[in-house]
CSV table of C-alpha atoms and ligand atoms in Angstrom, one decimal:
chain,number,residue,atom,x,y,z
A,22,MET,CA,0.0,0.0,0.0
A,23,SER,CA,1.3,3.5,-0.8
A,24,PRO,CA,2.3,5.4,2.3
A,25,ILE,CA,0.8,8.4,0.7
A,26,PRO,CA,-3.0,8.9,1.0
A,27,PRO,CA,-4.9,9.1,-2.3
A,28,ALA,CA,-5.5,12.6,-3.7
A,29,ALA,CA,-9.0,14.0,-4.0
A,30,THR,CA,-8.3,14.0,-7.7
A,31,PRO,CA,-5.5,11.8,-8.9
A,32,PHE,CA,-2.5,13.8,-10.1
A,33,ASP,CA,-2.4,13.4,-13.8
A,34,LEU,CA,0.7,14.4,-15.9
A,35,PRO,CA,-0.1,13.2,-19.4
A,36,PRO,CA,2.8,12.7,-21.9
A,37,GLY,CA,3.7,15.9,-23.7
A,38,SER,CA,2.5,18.2,-20.8
A,39,VAL,CA,4.3,20.3,-18.3
A,40,ALA,CA,3.7,20.6,-14.6
A,41,LEU,CA,4.9,23.8,-13.0
A,42,VAL,CA,5.7,22.7,-9.5
A,43,GLY,CA,6.6,24.6,-6.4
A,44,ALA,CA,9.4,22.8,-4.5
A,45,GLY,CA,9.1,24.9,-1.3
A,46,PRO,CA,12.1,26.5,0.4
A,47,GLY,CA,14.4,23.5,0.8
A,48,ASP,CA,13.1,21.2,3.4
A,49,PRO,CA,11.6,18.3,1.4
A,50,GLY,CA,9.0,17.8,4.1
A,51,LEU,CA,7.4,21.1,2.9
A,52,LEU,CA,6.6,19.6,-0.5
A,53,THR,CA,2.9,19.1,-1.2
A,54,LEU,CA,1.7,15.5,-2.0
A,55,ASN,CA,0.9,16.7,-5.5
A,56,ALA,CA,4.4,18.0,-6.0
A,57,LEU,CA,5.7,14.6,-4.9
A,58,ARG,CA,3.4,12.8,-7.3
A,59,ALA,CA,4.5,15.1,-10.1
A,60,LEU,CA,8.1,14.3,-9.4
A,61,GLU,CA,7.4,10.6,-9.3
A,62,ALA,CA,5.7,10.8,-12.7
A,63,ALA,CA,8.3,13.1,-14.3
A,64,GLU,CA,10.5,12.0,-17.2
A,65,VAL,CA,12.3,15.3,-17.3
A,66,VAL,CA,12.8,17.7,-14.4
A,67,LEU,CA,13.9,21.2,-15.3
A,68,TYR,CA,14.9,22.7,-11.9
A,69,ASP,CA,16.1,26.0,-10.5
A,70,ARG,CA,19.3,26.4,-8.5
A,71,LEU,CA,17.2,27.2,-5.3
A,72,VAL,CA,15.7,23.7,-5.3
A,73,GLY,CA,17.4,21.6,-2.6
A,74,PRO,CA,19.1,18.3,-3.2
A,75,GLY,CA,16.7,16.6,-0.8
A,76,VAL,CA,13.8,17.5,-3.1
A,77,LEU,CA,15.6,16.3,-6.2
A,78,ALA,CA,16.3,13.0,-4.6
A,79,LEU,CA,12.5,12.3,-4.6
A,80,ALA,CA,12.2,12.5,-8.4
A,81,ASN,CA,11.6,9.4,-10.5
A,82,PRO,CA,15.1,7.7,-10.6
A,83,GLN,CA,14.7,7.4,-14.4
A,84,ALA,CA,14.0,11.1,-14.9
A,85,ARG,CA,16.5,13.3,-16.6
A,86,LEU,CA,17.4,16.1,-14.2
A,87,VAL,CA,18.4,19.4,-15.9
A,88,GLU,CA,19.5,22.4,-13.9
A,89,VAL,CA,18.3,25.7,-15.4
A,90,GLY,CA,19.4,27.5,-12.3
A,91,LYS,CA,19.3,31.3,-12.1
A,92,SER,CA,19.8,33.6,-9.2
A,93,ALA,CA,19.7,37.4,-9.0
A,94,GLY,CA,22.7,38.8,-10.9
A,95,ASN,CA,23.7,35.3,-12.0
A,96,HIS,CA,21.5,34.3,-14.9
A,97,SER,CA,23.1,31.0,-15.9
A,98,MET,CA,20.3,30.3,-18.5
A,99,PRO,CA,18.3,32.9,-20.2
A,100,GLN,CA,14.5,32.6,-19.8
A,101,GLU,CA,14.1,32.1,-23.5
A,102,GLN,CA,16.2,29.0,-23.3
A,103,ILE,CA,14.2,27.6,-20.4
A,104,HIS,CA,11.1,28.2,-22.5
A,105,ALA,CA,12.7,26.4,-25.5
A,106,LEU,CA,13.7,23.4,-23.3
A,107,MET,CA,10.2,23.0,-21.9
A,108,LEU,CA,8.8,23.1,-25.4
A,109,GLU,CA,11.3,20.7,-26.8
A,110,HIS,CA,10.7,18.0,-24.2
A,111,ALA,CA,6.9,18.4,-24.2
A,112,ARG,CA,6.8,18.2,-28.0
A,113,ALA,CA,8.9,15.0,-27.8
A,114,GLY,CA,6.0,13.6,-25.7
A,115,ARG,CA,7.8,13.6,-22.4
A,116,ARG,CA,6.2,14.3,-19.0
A,117,VAL,CA,7.9,17.5,-17.9
A,118,VAL,CA,8.2,18.9,-14.4
A,119,ARG,CA,9.4,22.5,-14.2
A,120,LEU,CA,10.5,22.7,-10.6
A,121,LYS,CA,10.9,26.0,-8.9
A,122,GLY,CA,11.9,27.1,-5.4
A,123,GLY,CA,9.1,28.2,-3.2
A,124,ASP,CA,5.9,28.8,-5.1
A,125,PRO,CA,5.9,29.1,-8.9
A,126,PHE,CA,3.7,32.2,-8.9
A,127,VAL,CA,5.5,34.2,-6.3
A,128,PHE,CA,8.5,35.9,-7.9
A,129,GLY,CA,9.1,32.8,-9.9
A,130,ARG,CA,8.3,33.8,-13.5
A,131,GLY,CA,5.7,31.1,-13.5
A,132,GLY,CA,3.3,33.4,-15.2
A,133,GLU,CA,5.6,34.0,-18.1
A,134,GLU,CA,6.3,30.3,-18.5
A,135,ILE,CA,2.6,29.2,-18.7
A,136,GLU,CA,1.8,32.1,-21.1
A,137,TYR,CA,4.5,30.7,-23.3
A,138,LEU,CA,3.2,27.1,-23.0
A,139,ARG,CA,-0.4,28.2,-23.7
A,140,ALA,CA,0.8,30.2,-26.8
A,141,HIS,CA,2.4,27.0,-28.1
A,142,GLY,CA,-0.5,24.7,-27.3
A,143,ILE,CA,1.2,22.7,-24.6
A,144,ALA,CA,-1.0,21.4,-21.7
A,145,TYR,CA,0.1,22.4,-18.3
A,146,ARG,CA,-0.7,22.1,-14.6
A,147,VAL,CA,0.4,24.3,-11.7
A,148,VAL,CA,1.2,22.9,-8.2
A,149,PRO,CA,1.7,25.5,-5.6
A,150,GLY,CA,4.6,25.4,-3.1
A,151,VAL,CA,5.4,27.0,0.2
A,152,THR,CA,6.8,30.3,-0.6
A,153,ALA,CA,9.9,31.7,1.2
A,154,ALA,CA,7.9,34.3,3.2
A,155,LEU,CA,5.7,31.7,4.8
A,156,ALA,CA,8.5,29.1,5.3
A,157,CYS,CA,11.1,31.6,6.6
A,158,ALA,CA,8.6,33.2,9.0
A,159,ALA,CA,7.5,29.8,10.4
A,160,TYR,CA,11.0,28.5,10.8
A,161,ALA,CA,12.2,31.7,12.4
A,162,GLY,CA,9.2,31.9,14.9
A,163,ILE,CA,7.8,35.1,13.3
A,164,PRO,CA,4.0,35.2,13.0
A,165,LEU,CA,3.5,37.3,9.9
A,166,THR,CA,0.3,38.8,11.2
A,167,HIS,CA,-0.5,39.2,14.9
A,168,ARG,CA,-3.5,40.9,16.4
A,169,ASP,CA,-1.2,43.1,18.6
A,170,HIS,CA,1.3,44.1,15.9
A,171,SER,CA,0.4,43.7,12.3
A,172,GLN,CA,-2.8,43.4,10.3
A,173,SER,CA,-1.4,43.1,6.8
A,174,LEU,CA,1.4,41.4,4.9
A,175,ARG,CA,3.1,42.5,1.7
A,176,LEU,CA,5.3,40.4,-0.4
A,177,LEU,CA,7.7,42.4,-2.5
A,178,THR,CA,10.9,42.1,-4.3
A,179,ALA,CA,13.9,44.5,-4.4
A,180,HIS,CA,14.9,43.0,-7.7
A,181,SER,CA,12.6,43.8,-10.6
A,182,ARG,CA,12.7,45.3,-14.1
A,183,ASP,CA,12.3,48.8,-12.7
A,184,GLY,CA,14.2,48.2,-9.5
A,185,VAL,CA,13.1,49.4,-6.0
A,186,ASP,CA,12.3,52.9,-7.3
A,187,ALA,CA,9.0,51.7,-8.8
A,188,LEU,CA,7.6,50.8,-5.3
A,189,ASP,CA,5.2,53.0,-3.4
A,190,TRP,CA,7.4,53.8,-0.4
A,191,GLU,CA,4.8,55.9,1.4
A,192,ALA,CA,2.5,52.9,1.6
A,193,LEU,CA,5.3,50.5,2.5
A,194,ALA,CA,6.5,52.7,5.4
A,195,GLN,CA,3.2,52.5,7.2
A,196,GLU,CA,3.2,50.9,10.7
A,197,ARG,CA,1.4,47.7,11.8
A,198,GLN,CA,2.1,45.9,8.6
A,199,THR,CA,4.7,43.3,7.7
A,200,LEU,CA,7.0,43.5,4.7
A,201,ALA,CA,8.4,40.2,3.3
A,202,ILE,CA,11.1,41.3,0.9
A,203,TYR,CA,12.5,38.7,-1.6
A,204,MET,CA,15.9,39.1,-3.4
A,205,GLY,CA,16.8,42.0,-1.1
A,206,VAL,CA,20.3,41.1,0.1
A,207,GLY,CA,22.0,43.3,-2.5
A,208,ALA,CA,19.8,46.3,-1.9
A,209,LEU,CA,19.6,46.6,1.9
A,210,GLU,CA,21.1,50.0,2.2
A,211,HIS,CA,18.8,51.3,-0.5
A,212,LEU,CA,15.7,49.7,1.2
A,213,ARG,CA,16.7,51.2,4.5
A,214,GLU,CA,17.1,54.7,3.1
A,215,ARG,CA,13.9,54.6,1.2
A,216,LEU,CA,11.9,53.4,4.2
A,217,LEU,CA,13.4,55.9,6.6
A,218,ALA,CA,12.8,58.7,4.1
A,219,ALA,CA,9.2,57.7,3.8
A,220,GLY,CA,8.8,57.9,7.5
A,221,ARG,CA,9.2,54.3,8.9
A,222,ASP,CA,10.4,54.4,12.4
A,223,PRO,CA,14.2,53.7,12.6
A,224,SER,CA,13.5,51.3,15.5
A,225,THR,CA,11.3,49.1,13.4
A,226,PRO,CA,12.5,45.5,13.9
A,227,PHE,CA,13.8,43.3,11.1
A,228,ALA,CA,14.8,39.7,10.7
A,229,LEU,CA,16.9,38.4,7.8
A,230,VAL,CA,16.3,34.7,7.4
A,231,GLU,CA,19.1,33.1,5.4
A,232,ASN,CA,18.6,29.5,4.0
A,233,GLY,CA,15.2,29.3,5.7
A,234,SER,CA,14.1,25.8,6.7
A,235,ARG,CA,17.5,24.3,5.8
A,236,PRO,CA,20.0,22.8,8.3
A,237,GLU,CA,22.2,25.8,7.7
A,238,GLN,CA,19.5,28.4,8.5
A,239,ARG,CA,20.6,31.6,10.2
A,240,VAL,CA,18.4,34.4,11.5
A,241,VAL,CA,19.9,37.9,11.9
A,242,THR,CA,17.8,40.5,13.7
A,243,GLY,CA,18.1,44.2,14.4
A,244,THR,CA,16.3,47.5,13.7
A,245,LEU,CA,15.8,49.3,10.4
A,246,ASP,CA,18.4,51.8,11.3
A,247,ASP,CA,21.2,49.2,11.5
A,248,LEU,CA,19.8,46.9,8.8
A,249,ALA,CA,22.6,47.1,6.3
A,250,ASP,CA,25.4,47.3,8.9
A,251,THR,CA,24.1,44.3,10.8
A,252,ALA,CA,23.7,42.2,7.6
A,253,ARG,CA,27.2,43.1,6.5
A,254,ALA,CA,28.7,42.3,9.9
A,255,HIS,CA,27.2,38.8,9.7
A,256,ALA,CA,27.9,38.4,6.0
A,257,VAL,CA,24.3,37.5,5.2
A,258,ALA,CA,24.2,36.0,1.8
A,259,SER,CA,21.5,34.9,-0.7
A,260,PRO,CA,19.1,33.2,-0.5
A,261,ALA,CA,17.8,35.3,2.4
A,262,LEU,CA,14.4,36.8,3.0
A,263,LEU,CA,14.0,40.1,4.8
A,264,ILE,CA,11.0,40.4,7.2
A,265,LEU,CA,10.4,43.9,8.4
A,266,GLY,CA,7.8,45.0,10.9
A,267,GLU,CA,6.9,44.9,14.5
A,268,VAL,CA,6.4,41.1,14.4
A,269,ALA,CA,10.1,40.5,13.5
A,270,ALA,CA,11.1,41.2,17.1
A,271,LEU,CA,9.2,38.1,18.1
A,272,ALA,CA,11.9,35.8,16.6
A,273,THR,CA,14.0,36.4,19.7
A,274,GLN,CA,11.3,34.8,22.0
A,275,LEU,CA,9.6,32.4,19.6
A,276,HIS,CA,12.4,30.9,17.6
A,277,TRP,CA,12.5,27.1,17.7
A,278,PHE,CA,14.5,25.9,14.7
A,279,GLY,CA,18.3,25.9,14.5
A,280,ALA,CA,20.4,28.5,16.2
A,281,ALA,CA,19.0,31.4,18.2
A,282,PRO,CA,18.8,34.7,16.2
A,283,LEU,CA,22.0,36.7,15.9
A,284,GLY,CA,21.8,40.4,16.9
A,285,PRO,CA,23.7,43.5,15.9
A,286,LEU,CA,27.4,43.2,16.6
A,287,PRO,CA,28.9,46.0,18.8
A,288,ALA,CA,30.0,49.0,16.6
A,289,GLY,CA,33.3,48.5,14.8
A,290,THR,CA,33.3,44.7,15.1
A,291,ALA,CA,32.6,42.1,12.4
A,292,LEU,CA,33.0,38.4,12.1
A,293,PRO,CA,36.6,37.3,12.1
A,294,ALA,CA,38.1,37.6,8.6
A,295,GLU,CA,38.5,33.8,8.2
A,296,GLN,CA,34.8,33.2,9.0
A,297,LEU,CA,33.8,35.8,6.4
A,298,LEU,CA,36.1,34.3,3.8
A,299,ALA,CA,34.8,30.8,4.6
A,300,ARG,CA,31.2,32.0,4.2
A,301,ALA,CA,32.0,33.7,0.9
A,302,ALA,CA,33.6,30.6,-0.5
B,406,LIG,N1,9.4,31.5,-6.0
B,406,LIG,C1,10.2,31.6,-4.8
B,406,LIG,C2,11.0,33.0,-4.8
B,406,LIG,C3,12.0,33.1,-5.9
B,406,LIG,S1,12.9,34.6,-5.8
B,406,LIG,C4,9.3,31.5,-3.6
B,406,LIG,O1,8.1,31.5,-3.7
B,406,LIG,O2,9.9,31.4,-2.5
B,406,LIG,C5,14.3,34.1,-4.9
B,406,LIG,C6,14.3,34.7,-3.5
B,406,LIG,O3,13.4,34.0,-2.6
B,406,LIG,C7,15.6,34.7,-2.8
B,406,LIG,O4,16.5,35.7,-3.2
B,406,LIG,C8,15.2,34.8,-1.3
B,406,LIG,O5,14.9,36.2,-1.0
B,406,LIG,C9,13.9,34.0,-1.3
B,406,LIG,N2,14.2,32.6,-0.9
B,406,LIG,C10,13.9,31.5,-1.5
B,406,LIG,N3,14.2,30.4,-0.8
B,406,LIG,C11,14.7,30.9,0.4
B,406,LIG,C12,15.1,30.3,1.6
B,406,LIG,N4,15.2,28.9,1.7
B,406,LIG,N5,15.5,31.0,2.6
B,406,LIG,C13,15.5,32.4,2.5
B,406,LIG,N6,15.1,33.0,1.4
B,406,LIG,C14,14.6,32.3,0.4
């Protein structure tokens, strides 16, 4: 008997179709059952760099695994080539899984990919995944909304076609809301300046969650005023999600996974040079 309970509707990946599948943030336990079924049915898996090895290990052992990884500032395969690969494999009659970190429709270019498939007459399905904001918050012990602190949540990216300047900073600087900022590691000083200029309190707490849900997860906390300095002092690197808002302070009390959150280092100090180098390697 299968250890996996039957789905309400069986997951069906016909030959010549593409399933756009969310792989979640890294911990394979955060895959949905439909994502697992799609991986088991796949003949080709086109996966992003952010997808963890534990997730890939669950794919059909006969499937061809192709990395089409891209990260901000490091586009190893242009989007057009990813489109062409999906089309080539689907037209050859293969069952294709396009596997993306987190959720395919949250800063994942999933929309562009299914527009392309539709335009070329290829059947597709979409399997949602646990997006980084939800996973990082849960694994850092940060409730994204809280009756006492925050009534709304915004997901935004600091990396877009028009850059951060296209965002409505007045609205983003309002209190009692939580910002979950994707791909922000390279733009922290800019984010800080914009939010302060738009009136956000410099003492607003933040948490940077690096490698959320993975064994190497780190959480770095501080206040908006020291955001860029603290991140630099701890050499926070991508993938990391920035959570900004009153709720971020709760990580200090409510954390449960991995190491306790790291705070600002005393002025003028930083991690020892050899640690910084080891992290950059
Ligand atoms: N579709 C993905 C987001 C892709 S954009 C999703 O829904 O999660 C890539 C950005 O997501 C990274 O720069 C980082 O900000 C965030 N991210 C993805 N996985 C992460 C993880 N395990 N820990 C922290 N941030 C993560």
